[in-house]
């Protein structure tokens, strides 16, 4: 372990960037996640932004180390995150400090040390199993003095949940990635069904999949048992009703494996597999089909905020919050269920197909407006990042 650390550290000492003082930047993003989307969407200028990468000592800089040792050496071994990030805030003199890793509790400790920057946290998505480790920790441990100027949240329910534990202005704006893709036309020429996949690669024996920020894992086959039950039922329903079935992929890294998985459940020629092209392809797919079906996908929740008809089969048998968390909803509702049966598939599919637009809005709006929002082109975030 020591040798590995030395091998990582040594090249840094010979880089010119180690000895050069980081340039003052108006914006600092803590960890690269989401940075490119903010640049591509012209929300932030790369020339005015410093992206801080904390992995494998990429942050290492002589001016940062000296600043930290002079001002807060007590944090060096107690909390490396605070030691590094606070030192960069000092040296860069940034006006805005931003993170897309909303589940990093240390980010909400920064303001207690340096108040001047405007701290902004952006919710990256729902956890695979809500509430997830982040809210689990906040609920079970006594964290004090957590604060942030703004937290941009998926919807009203999450905004209220953040505000319970973190002193902040929580803004229900929808997710930044989704807000970058304009809403598609709802004038559907073809009434097609789209299943929103959550597939991840089956990489290692014994095929264990980690559930995001949860502190447990499950065998891969158990995690995807739900799809193995649901997809044949859905395909059979679509066949009987003469509806075209589409399945949209969430990632490009394992698409062939994913396509083979669904081929085995549906039959190669009985559905259309939509490949992941870029960050907007999933949103374009849900906006192009009349009826959206899925399990727990963040995109599935976002599709509700995009005024699409979506139904949820949220029935995994492990530590999972019910559909709609943080809302306290019944196990079954007009557009969700915790049971995968032919009867439930028919019930939910009949609802989204047969109800009028007025009936759909009347039934779903009271819930949907609390769960997920849509802020076209991220106007609310742009207003804060002047």
mmCIF file of C-alpha atoms in Angstrom:
data_model
loop_
_atom_site.group_PDB
_atom_site.id
_atom_site.type_symbol
_atom_site.label_atom_id
_atom_site.label_comp_id
_atom_site.label_asym_id
_atom_site.label_seq_id
_atom_site.Cartn_x
_atom_site.Cartn_y
_atom_site.Cartn_z
ATOM 1 C CA UNK A 1 0.000 0.000 0.000
ATOM 2 C CA UNK A 2 2.822 2.398 0.918
ATOM 3 C CA UNK A 3 4.730 1.565 -2.274
ATOM 4 C CA UNK A 4 1.587 2.117 -4.365
ATOM 5 C CA UNK A 5 1.054 5.523 -2.732
ATOM 6 C CA UNK A 6 4.661 6.532 -3.363
ATOM 7 C CA UNK A 7 4.370 5.484 -7.016
ATOM 8 C CA UNK A 8 1.313 7.742 -7.358
ATOM 9 C CA UNK A 9 2.903 10.654 -5.502
ATOM 10 C CA UNK A 10 6.335 10.779 -7.147
ATOM 11 C CA UNK A 11 5.202 11.804 -10.665
ATOM 12 C CA UNK A 12 3.207 14.679 -9.113
ATOM 13 C CA UNK A 13 6.345 16.166 -7.577
ATOM 14 C CA UNK A 14 7.957 16.496 -10.992
ATOM 15 C CA UNK A 15 4.977 18.131 -12.678
ATOM 16 C CA UNK A 16 5.176 21.866 -13.314
ATOM 17 C CA UNK A 17 1.616 22.216 -12.029
ATOM 18 C CA UNK A 18 2.771 21.046 -8.586
ATOM 19 C CA UNK A 19 5.017 24.082 -8.194
ATOM 20 C CA UNK A 20 2.784 26.617 -9.947
ATOM 21 C CA UNK A 21 0.196 28.549 -7.971
ATOM 22 C CA UNK A 22 -3.333 27.671 -9.126
ATOM 23 C CA UNK A 23 -4.940 30.525 -11.027
ATOM 24 C CA UNK A 24 -7.707 32.442 -9.255
ATOM 25 C CA UNK A 25 -11.086 31.250 -10.570
ATOM 26 C CA UNK A 26 -14.591 32.591 -10.160
ATOM 27 C CA UNK A 27 -16.027 29.058 -10.003
ATOM 28 C CA UNK A 28 -14.657 25.912 -8.403
ATOM 29 C CA UNK A 29 -16.242 22.512 -8.987
ATOM 30 C CA UNK A 30 -15.383 19.898 -6.370
ATOM 31 C CA UNK A 31 -14.824 16.640 -8.304
ATOM 32 C CA UNK A 32 -15.147 16.475 -12.109
ATOM 33 C CA UNK A 33 -18.592 14.830 -12.086
ATOM 34 C CA UNK A 34 -21.040 17.027 -13.975
ATOM 35 C CA UNK A 35 -18.435 19.634 -14.953
ATOM 36 C CA UNK A 36 -18.560 18.886 -18.669
ATOM 37 C CA UNK A 37 -22.359 19.141 -18.732
ATOM 38 C CA UNK A 38 -22.158 22.589 -17.117
ATOM 39 C CA UNK A 39 -19.632 23.631 -19.755
ATOM 40 C CA UNK A 40 -21.529 22.097 -22.680
ATOM 41 C CA UNK A 41 -24.737 23.780 -21.541
ATOM 42 C CA UNK A 42 -22.989 27.184 -21.341
ATOM 43 C CA UNK A 43 -23.947 27.390 -17.675
ATOM 44 C CA UNK A 44 -20.303 27.885 -16.681
ATOM 45 C CA UNK A 45 -17.292 29.094 -18.632
ATOM 46 C CA UNK A 46 -14.308 26.675 -18.562
ATOM 47 C CA UNK A 47 -11.971 29.685 -18.572
ATOM 48 C CA UNK A 48 -13.460 30.906 -15.297
ATOM 49 C CA UNK A 49 -13.699 27.501 -13.643
ATOM 50 C CA UNK A 50 -11.293 25.316 -11.712
ATOM 51 C CA UNK A 51 -12.228 21.621 -11.537
ATOM 52 C CA UNK A 52 -10.832 19.996 -8.395
ATOM 53 C CA UNK A 53 -10.170 16.265 -8.694
ATOM 54 C CA UNK A 54 -9.508 14.620 -5.317
ATOM 55 C CA UNK A 55 -8.706 11.158 -6.729
ATOM 56 C CA UNK A 56 -5.163 9.695 -6.758
ATOM 57 C CA UNK A 57 -3.525 12.899 -5.505
ATOM 58 C CA UNK A 58 -4.453 14.852 -8.654
ATOM 59 C CA UNK A 59 -5.142 17.776 -6.336
ATOM 60 C CA UNK A 60 -1.554 17.858 -5.042
ATOM 61 C CA UNK A 61 0.026 21.316 -5.242
ATOM 62 C CA UNK A 62 2.768 22.949 -3.165
ATOM 63 C CA UNK A 63 0.796 26.169 -2.573
ATOM 64 C CA UNK A 64 -2.240 24.177 -1.399
ATOM 65 C CA UNK A 65 -0.195 22.060 0.994
ATOM 66 C CA UNK A 66 1.561 25.111 2.475
ATOM 67 C CA UNK A 67 -1.743 26.977 2.860
ATOM 68 C CA UNK A 68 -3.298 24.005 4.625
ATOM 69 C CA UNK A 69 -0.370 23.500 6.970
ATOM 70 C CA UNK A 70 -0.367 27.175 7.894
ATOM 71 C CA UNK A 71 -4.105 27.582 8.446
ATOM 72 C CA UNK A 72 -5.629 24.205 9.369
ATOM 73 C CA UNK A 73 -2.986 21.569 9.962
ATOM 74 C CA UNK A 74 -5.299 19.899 12.508
ATOM 75 C CA UNK A 75 -7.471 18.703 9.592
ATOM 76 C CA UNK A 76 -4.639 17.037 7.668
ATOM 77 C CA UNK A 77 -5.189 13.592 9.190
ATOM 78 C CA UNK A 78 -8.600 14.229 10.728
ATOM 79 C CA UNK A 79 -10.432 15.174 7.516
ATOM 80 C CA UNK A 80 -8.457 15.274 4.265
ATOM 81 C CA UNK A 81 -11.476 16.463 2.260
ATOM 82 C CA UNK A 82 -11.818 19.618 4.350
ATOM 83 C CA UNK A 83 -8.050 20.178 4.448
ATOM 84 C CA UNK A 84 -7.764 20.106 0.652
ATOM 85 C CA UNK A 85 -10.978 21.840 -0.406
ATOM 86 C CA UNK A 86 -10.692 24.664 2.125
ATOM 87 C CA UNK A 87 -7.101 25.298 1.036
ATOM 88 C CA UNK A 88 -8.184 25.548 -2.597
ATOM 89 C CA UNK A 89 -10.952 27.978 -1.636
ATOM 90 C CA UNK A 90 -8.333 30.146 0.059
ATOM 91 C CA UNK A 91 -5.905 30.079 -2.858
ATOM 92 C CA UNK A 92 -8.423 30.337 -5.719
ATOM 93 C CA UNK A 93 -10.569 32.966 -3.990
ATOM 94 C CA UNK A 94 -13.594 31.509 -5.794
ATOM 95 C CA UNK A 95 -16.975 33.204 -5.573
ATOM 96 C CA UNK A 96 -18.883 29.946 -6.151
ATOM 97 C CA UNK A 97 -18.041 26.449 -4.905
ATOM 98 C CA UNK A 98 -20.102 23.762 -6.641
ATOM 99 C CA UNK A 99 -20.511 20.009 -6.371
ATOM 100 C CA UNK A 100 -22.565 17.477 -8.295
ATOM 101 C CA UNK A 101 -21.852 14.900 -5.558
ATOM 102 C CA UNK A 102 -24.766 15.909 -3.360
ATOM 103 C CA UNK A 103 -24.275 12.848 -1.137
ATOM 104 C CA UNK A 104 -20.835 14.005 0.138
ATOM 105 C CA UNK A 105 -21.549 15.129 3.697
ATOM 106 C CA UNK A 106 -18.195 16.915 4.025
ATOM 107 C CA UNK A 107 -19.267 19.434 1.382
ATOM 108 C CA UNK A 108 -21.903 20.714 3.806
ATOM 109 C CA UNK A 109 -19.217 21.360 6.452
ATOM 110 C CA UNK A 110 -17.206 23.795 4.313
ATOM 111 C CA UNK A 111 -19.327 26.883 5.025
ATOM 112 C CA UNK A 112 -18.712 26.545 8.767
ATOM 113 C CA UNK A 113 -15.012 27.232 8.070
ATOM 114 C CA UNK A 114 -15.170 29.763 5.203
ATOM 115 C CA UNK A 115 -18.473 31.604 4.801
ATOM 116 C CA UNK A 116 -17.733 33.898 1.855
ATOM 117 C CA UNK A 117 -18.150 31.693 -1.246
ATOM 118 C CA UNK A 118 -21.629 30.753 -2.394
ATOM 119 C CA UNK A 119 -21.887 26.985 -1.948
ATOM 120 C CA UNK A 120 -24.062 25.113 -4.439
ATOM 121 C CA UNK A 121 -24.942 21.411 -4.387
ATOM 122 C CA UNK A 122 -26.669 19.786 -7.352
ATOM 123 C CA UNK A 123 -28.668 16.587 -6.840
ATOM 124 C CA UNK A 124 -27.227 14.052 -9.235
ATOM 125 C CA UNK A 125 -30.200 11.660 -9.213
ATOM 126 C CA UNK A 126 -32.169 9.222 -7.137
ATOM 127 C CA UNK A 127 -30.289 6.412 -5.431
ATOM 128 C CA UNK A 128 -30.794 2.851 -6.653
ATOM 129 C CA UNK A 129 -32.494 2.219 -3.338
ATOM 130 C CA UNK A 130 -33.939 5.329 -1.761
ATOM 131 C CA UNK A 131 -33.366 6.825 0.739
ATOM 132 C CA UNK A 132 -29.807 5.612 0.151
ATOM 133 C CA UNK A 133 -26.765 5.859 2.398
ATOM 134 C CA UNK A 134 -26.700 9.679 2.406
ATOM 135 C CA UNK A 135 -30.168 10.192 3.871
ATOM 136 C CA UNK A 136 -29.779 7.040 5.973
ATOM 137 C CA UNK A 137 -26.745 8.638 7.624
ATOM 138 C CA UNK A 138 -28.473 11.974 8.132
ATOM 139 C CA UNK A 139 -31.458 10.217 9.709
ATOM 140 C CA UNK A 140 -29.486 7.957 12.051
ATOM 141 C CA UNK A 141 -26.443 10.046 13.056
ATOM 142 C CA UNK A 142 -26.274 13.382 14.799
ATOM 143 C CA UNK A 143 -24.693 15.727 12.263
ATOM 144 C CA UNK A 144 -24.583 19.379 13.288
ATOM 145 C CA UNK A 145 -23.658 22.634 11.570
ATOM 146 C CA UNK A 146 -24.285 21.310 8.062
ATOM 147 C CA UNK A 147 -25.007 24.174 5.675
ATOM 148 C CA UNK A 148 -25.091 25.130 2.021
ATOM 149 C CA UNK A 149 -26.359 28.220 0.246
ATOM 150 C CA UNK A 150 -28.324 26.403 -2.463
ATOM 151 C CA UNK A 151 -29.229 22.782 -3.125
ATOM 152 C CA UNK A 152 -30.876 22.214 -6.499
ATOM 153 C CA UNK A 153 -33.202 19.254 -6.039
ATOM 154 C CA UNK A 154 -35.290 16.907 -8.133
ATOM 155 C CA UNK A 155 -38.583 18.058 -6.638
ATOM 156 C CA UNK A 156 -40.418 19.511 -3.640
ATOM 157 C CA UNK A 157 -40.243 16.295 -1.598
ATOM 158 C CA UNK A 158 -36.454 16.030 -1.853
ATOM 159 C CA UNK A 159 -36.101 19.772 -1.158
ATOM 160 C CA UNK A 160 -37.963 19.335 2.135
ATOM 161 C CA UNK A 161 -35.826 16.290 2.988
ATOM 162 C CA UNK A 162 -32.530 18.127 2.440
ATOM 163 C CA UNK A 163 -33.806 21.067 4.482
ATOM 164 C CA UNK A 164 -34.492 18.840 7.489
ATOM 165 C CA UNK A 165 -30.781 18.224 8.016
ATOM 166 C CA UNK A 166 -28.923 20.978 6.137
ATOM 167 C CA UNK A 167 -29.331 24.720 6.584
ATOM 168 C CA UNK A 168 -29.891 25.789 2.996
ATOM 169 C CA UNK A 169 -32.226 27.135 0.360
ATOM 170 C CA UNK A 170 -33.398 23.952 -1.339
ATOM 171 C CA UNK A 171 -34.767 24.657 -4.816
ATOM 172 C CA UNK A 172 -37.014 22.081 -6.550
ATOM 173 C CA UNK A 173 -35.715 22.584 -10.074
ATOM 174 C CA UNK A 174 -35.506 19.102 -11.558
ATOM 175 C CA UNK A 175 -32.187 17.500 -12.471
ATOM 176 C CA UNK A 176 -29.725 19.659 -14.392
ATOM 177 C CA UNK A 177 -29.051 17.066 -17.113
ATOM 178 C CA UNK A 178 -32.735 16.686 -17.894
ATOM 179 C CA UNK A 179 -33.346 20.423 -17.896
ATOM 180 C CA UNK A 180 -30.794 20.782 -20.679
ATOM 181 C CA UNK A 181 -32.972 18.775 -23.068
ATOM 182 C CA UNK A 182 -36.097 20.684 -24.172
ATOM 183 C CA UNK A 183 -39.435 18.921 -23.813
ATOM 184 C CA UNK A 184 -40.426 16.961 -26.879
ATOM 185 C CA UNK A 185 -43.711 17.325 -28.725
ATOM 186 C CA UNK A 186 -46.597 15.366 -27.184
ATOM 187 C CA UNK A 187 -48.402 15.039 -30.517
ATOM 188 C CA UNK A 188 -47.758 11.293 -30.790
ATOM 189 C CA UNK A 189 -48.341 9.766 -34.208
ATOM 190 C CA UNK A 190 -47.566 6.298 -32.878
ATOM 191 C CA UNK A 191 -48.667 5.110 -29.463
ATOM 192 C CA UNK A 192 -45.604 3.071 -28.520
ATOM 193 C CA UNK A 193 -44.411 1.587 -25.216
ATOM 194 C CA UNK A 194 -40.946 2.368 -23.854
ATOM 195 C CA UNK A 195 -39.265 0.395 -21.069
ATOM 196 C CA UNK A 196 -36.571 2.400 -19.258
ATOM 197 C CA UNK A 197 -33.690 0.038 -18.526
ATOM 198 C CA UNK A 198 -31.450 0.225 -15.456
ATOM 199 C CA UNK A 199 -29.079 -2.439 -16.750
ATOM 200 C CA UNK A 200 -25.507 -2.589 -15.480
ATOM 201 C CA UNK A 201 -22.830 -5.036 -16.649
ATOM 202 C CA UNK A 202 -22.560 -8.493 -15.138
ATOM 203 C CA UNK A 203 -18.826 -8.200 -14.627
ATOM 204 C CA UNK A 204 -17.547 -10.351 -11.839
ATOM 205 C CA UNK A 205 -18.202 -13.734 -10.256
ATOM 206 C CA UNK A 206 -20.224 -14.025 -7.970
ATOM 207 C CA UNK A 207 -21.963 -11.284 -9.992
ATOM 208 C CA UNK A 208 -22.455 -8.725 -7.287
ATOM 209 C CA UNK A 209 -23.931 -5.322 -8.043
ATOM 210 C CA UNK A 210 -23.428 -2.387 -5.700
ATOM 211 C CA UNK A 211 -26.463 -0.222 -5.049
ATOM 212 C CA UNK A 212 -24.988 3.267 -5.411
ATOM 213 C CA UNK A 213 -24.515 4.826 -1.988
ATOM 214 C CA UNK A 214 -26.103 1.959 -0.075
ATOM 215 C CA UNK A 215 -23.805 0.055 2.272
ATOM 216 C CA UNK A 216 -24.763 -3.379 0.968
ATOM 217 C CA UNK A 217 -24.597 -5.375 -2.233
ATOM 218 C CA UNK A 218 -26.772 -7.958 -3.928
ATOM 219 C CA UNK A 219 -26.092 -10.794 -6.345
ATOM 220 C CA UNK A 220 -26.550 -9.511 -9.875
ATOM 221 C CA UNK A 221 -29.146 -12.169 -10.729
ATOM 222 C CA UNK A 222 -31.251 -11.252 -7.698
ATOM 223 C CA UNK A 223 -31.144 -7.543 -8.490
ATOM 224 C CA UNK A 224 -32.439 -8.144 -12.032
ATOM 225 C CA UNK A 225 -34.966 -10.805 -11.101
ATOM 226 C CA UNK A 226 -37.684 -8.174 -11.358
ATOM 227 C CA UNK A 227 -36.912 -7.495 -15.031
ATOM 228 C CA UNK A 228 -36.934 -11.225 -15.720
ATOM 229 C CA UNK A 229 -40.513 -11.363 -14.463
ATOM 230 C CA UNK A 230 -41.778 -8.039 -15.783
ATOM 231 C CA UNK A 231 -40.380 -7.915 -19.325
ATOM 232 C CA UNK A 232 -42.042 -11.137 -20.626
ATOM 233 C CA UNK A 233 -45.380 -9.983 -19.156
ATOM 234 C CA UNK A 234 -44.983 -6.543 -20.727
ATOM 235 C CA UNK A 235 -43.951 -7.997 -24.089
ATOM 236 C CA UNK A 236 -46.928 -10.344 -24.065
ATOM 237 C CA UNK A 237 -49.284 -7.455 -23.266
ATOM 238 C CA UNK A 238 -47.832 -5.332 -26.087
ATOM 239 C CA UNK A 239 -48.166 -8.223 -28.525
ATOM 240 C CA UNK A 240 -51.850 -8.753 -27.665
ATOM 241 C CA UNK A 241 -52.605 -5.031 -27.941
ATOM 242 C CA UNK A 242 -50.540 -4.565 -31.143
ATOM 243 C CA UNK A 243 -48.246 -2.055 -29.402
ATOM 244 C CA UNK A 244 -44.604 -1.652 -30.378
ATOM 245 C CA UNK A 245 -42.234 -2.294 -27.449
ATOM 246 C CA UNK A 246 -39.029 -0.243 -27.163
ATOM 247 C CA UNK A 247 -36.270 -0.573 -24.552
ATOM 248 C CA UNK A 248 -33.854 2.323 -24.004
ATOM 249 C CA UNK A 249 -30.333 1.677 -22.718
ATOM 250 C CA UNK A 250 -28.940 3.849 -19.872
ATOM 251 C CA UNK A 251 -25.255 3.393 -20.784
ATOM 252 C CA UNK A 252 -23.123 2.644 -23.823
ATOM 253 C CA UNK A 253 -20.447 0.659 -21.962
ATOM 254 C CA UNK A 254 -22.321 -2.665 -21.828
ATOM 255 C CA UNK A 255 -24.957 -2.347 -24.543
ATOM 256 C CA UNK A 256 -24.272 -5.644 -26.329
ATOM 257 C CA UNK A 257 -24.521 -7.547 -23.067
ATOM 258 C CA UNK A 258 -27.663 -5.590 -22.217
ATOM 259 C CA UNK A 259 -29.247 -6.251 -25.607
ATOM 260 C CA UNK A 260 -28.520 -9.983 -25.269
ATOM 261 C CA UNK A 261 -30.176 -9.910 -21.842
ATOM 262 C CA UNK A 262 -33.410 -8.429 -23.218
ATOM 263 C CA UNK A 263 -33.260 -10.636 -26.332
ATOM 264 C CA UNK A 264 -33.430 -13.638 -24.015
ATOM 265 C CA UNK A 265 -36.537 -12.229 -22.311
ATOM 266 C CA UNK A 266 -38.451 -10.877 -25.317
ATOM 267 C CA UNK A 267 -37.082 -12.431 -28.475
ATOM 268 C CA UNK A 268 -34.683 -10.609 -30.759
ATOM 269 C CA UNK A 269 -37.229 -9.439 -33.317
ATOM 270 C CA UNK A 270 -40.076 -8.556 -30.970
ATOM 271 C CA UNK A 271 -38.859 -5.186 -29.690
ATOM 272 C CA UNK A 272 -36.710 -2.189 -30.614
ATOM 273 C CA UNK A 273 -33.491 -1.669 -28.636
ATOM 274 C CA UNK A 274 -32.574 2.036 -28.397
ATOM 275 C CA UNK A 275 -28.863 2.563 -27.848
ATOM 276 C CA UNK A 276 -27.379 5.264 -25.622
ATOM 277 C CA UNK A 277 -25.933 8.003 -27.831
ATOM 278 C CA UNK A 278 -25.303 10.904 -25.456
ATOM 279 C CA UNK A 279 -26.679 12.566 -22.315
ATOM 280 C CA UNK A 280 -29.849 13.619 -24.151
ATOM 281 C CA UNK A 281 -30.762 10.303 -25.813
ATOM 282 C CA UNK A 282 -32.701 8.956 -22.830
ATOM 283 C CA UNK A 283 -34.782 12.130 -22.568
ATOM 284 C CA UNK A 284 -35.500 12.121 -26.291
ATOM 285 C CA UNK A 285 -36.621 8.495 -26.022
ATOM 286 C CA UNK A 286 -39.116 9.097 -23.184
ATOM 287 C CA UNK A 287 -40.474 12.141 -25.011
ATOM 288 C CA UNK A 288 -41.003 10.144 -28.202
ATOM 289 C CA UNK A 289 -43.178 7.327 -26.802
ATOM 290 C CA UNK A 290 -46.700 7.650 -25.493
ATOM 291 C CA UNK A 291 -46.403 5.114 -22.678
ATOM 292 C CA UNK A 292 -43.352 4.800 -20.383
ATOM 293 C CA UNK A 293 -42.708 1.770 -18.152
ATOM 294 C CA UNK A 294 -39.936 0.986 -15.674
ATOM 295 C CA UNK A 295 -38.878 0.096 -12.147
ATOM 296 C CA UNK A 296 -36.826 2.605 -10.148
ATOM 297 C CA UNK A 297 -34.895 4.547 -12.774
ATOM 298 C CA UNK A 298 -34.213 8.239 -12.184
ATOM 299 C CA UNK A 299 -35.096 8.838 -15.839
ATOM 300 C CA UNK A 300 -38.480 7.220 -15.220
ATOM 301 C CA UNK A 301 -39.186 9.724 -12.442
ATOM 302 C CA UNK A 302 -37.930 12.563 -14.635
ATOM 303 C CA UNK A 303 -40.305 11.503 -17.398
ATOM 304 C CA UNK A 304 -43.192 12.394 -15.065
ATOM 305 C CA UNK A 305 -41.816 15.919 -14.750
ATOM 306 C CA UNK A 306 -41.590 16.035 -18.535
ATOM 307 C CA UNK A 307 -45.396 15.535 -18.675
ATOM 308 C CA UNK A 308 -45.156 11.932 -19.908
ATOM 309 C CA UNK A 309 -47.362 9.030 -18.900
ATOM 310 C CA UNK A 310 -45.191 6.707 -16.823
ATOM 311 C CA UNK A 311 -45.899 3.672 -14.619
ATOM 312 C CA UNK A 312 -43.640 2.147 -11.955
ATOM 313 C CA UNK A 313 -43.113 -1.486 -10.968
ATOM 314 C CA UNK A 314 -41.143 -0.793 -7.784
ATOM 315 C CA UNK A 315 -41.062 -4.256 -6.230
ATOM 316 C CA UNK A 316 -37.506 -5.239 -5.408
ATOM 317 C CA UNK A 317 -37.220 -7.470 -2.352
ATOM 318 C CA UNK A 318 -34.472 -5.699 -0.408
ATOM 319 C CA UNK A 319 -33.859 -2.577 1.655
ATOM 320 C CA UNK A 320 -35.732 -0.199 -0.576
ATOM 321 C CA UNK A 321 -37.949 2.729 0.165
ATOM 322 C CA UNK A 322 -41.393 2.533 -1.457
ATOM 323 C CA UNK A 323 -42.275 4.287 -4.689
ATOM 324 C CA UNK A 324 -42.217 8.066 -4.361
ATOM 325 C CA UNK A 325 -39.884 8.409 -1.363
ATOM 326 C CA UNK A 326 -39.595 10.875 0.388
ATOM 327 C CA UNK A 327 -43.397 10.969 0.037
ATOM 328 C CA UNK A 328 -45.290 8.484 2.176
ATOM 329 C CA UNK A 329 -47.491 6.705 -0.373
ATOM 330 C CA UNK A 330 -49.470 3.479 -0.395
ATOM 331 C CA UNK A 331 -47.716 0.365 -1.801
ATOM 332 C CA UNK A 332 -50.061 0.495 -4.806
ATOM 333 C CA UNK A 333 -51.530 3.463 -6.655
ATOM 334 C CA UNK A 334 -53.017 4.358 -10.027
ATOM 335 C CA UNK A 335 -49.621 4.459 -11.748
ATOM 336 C CA UNK A 336 -47.373 2.402 -9.459
ATOM 337 C CA UNK A 337 -47.264 -0.988 -7.749
ATOM 338 C CA UNK A 338 -45.053 -3.088 -5.502
ATOM 339 C CA UNK A 339 -46.208 -6.341 -7.100
ATOM 340 C CA UNK A 340 -45.270 -7.859 -10.464
ATOM 341 C CA UNK A 341 -48.129 -9.997 -11.771
ATOM 342 C CA UNK A 342 -50.049 -10.262 -15.012
ATOM 343 C CA UNK A 343 -53.007 -8.657 -13.238
ATOM 344 C CA UNK A 344 -50.956 -5.631 -12.128
ATOM 345 C CA UNK A 345 -49.386 -5.210 -15.561
ATOM 346 C CA UNK A 346 -52.869 -5.129 -17.111
ATOM 347 C CA UNK A 347 -54.145 -2.699 -14.444
ATOM 348 C CA UNK A 348 -51.391 -0.114 -14.870
ATOM 349 C CA UNK A 349 -51.153 -0.444 -18.635
ATOM 350 C CA UNK A 350 -54.906 -0.064 -18.986
ATOM 351 C CA UNK A 351 -54.742 3.110 -16.921
ATOM 352 C CA UNK A 352 -52.097 4.918 -18.993
ATOM 353 C CA UNK A 353 -53.628 3.772 -22.284
ATOM 354 C CA UNK A 354 -57.317 4.306 -21.616
ATOM 355 C CA UNK A 355 -57.461 7.418 -19.448
ATOM 356 C CA UNK A 356 -57.907 10.823 -21.048
ATOM 357 C CA UNK A 357 -55.303 13.575 -20.717
ATOM 358 C CA UNK A 358 -57.577 15.312 -18.217
ATOM 359 C CA UNK A 359 -57.940 12.138 -16.127
ATOM 360 C CA UNK A 360 -54.178 11.523 -16.190
ATOM 361 C CA UNK A 361 -53.364 15.041 -14.993
ATOM 362 C CA UNK A 362 -56.088 15.037 -12.355
ATOM 363 C CA UNK A 363 -54.862 11.739 -10.921
ATOM 364 C CA UNK A 364 -51.104 12.318 -11.116
ATOM 365 C CA UNK A 365 -50.492 16.061 -10.686
ATOM 366 C CA UNK A 366 -50.846 16.173 -6.867
ATOM 367 C CA UNK A 367 -48.058 13.575 -6.585
ATOM 368 C CA UNK A 368 -45.915 14.416 -9.594
ATOM 369 C CA UNK A 369 -45.443 18.103 -8.715
ATOM 370 C CA UNK A 370 -43.955 17.020 -5.376
ATOM 371 C CA UNK A 371 -41.700 14.318 -6.826
ATOM 372 C CA UNK A 372 -40.076 15.948 -9.817
ATOM 373 C CA UNK A 373 -39.789 19.330 -11.481
ATOM 374 C CA UNK A 374 -38.607 20.647 -14.843
ATOM 375 C CA UNK A 375 -36.796 23.965 -15.245
ATOM 376 C CA UNK A 376 -36.254 24.590 -18.935
ATOM 377 C CA UNK A 377 -32.580 25.333 -19.701
ATOM 378 C CA UNK A 378 -31.844 25.530 -15.946
ATOM 379 C CA UNK A 379 -33.031 29.119 -15.621
ATOM 380 C CA UNK A 380 -33.044 28.906 -11.805
ATOM 381 C CA UNK A 381 -29.441 27.696 -11.632
ATOM 382 C CA UNK A 382 -28.322 30.287 -14.168
ATOM 383 C CA UNK A 383 -29.933 33.009 -12.077
ATOM 384 C CA UNK A 384 -27.837 32.018 -9.052
ATOM 385 C CA UNK A 385 -24.614 31.624 -11.059
ATOM 386 C CA UNK A 386 -24.524 35.236 -12.229
#
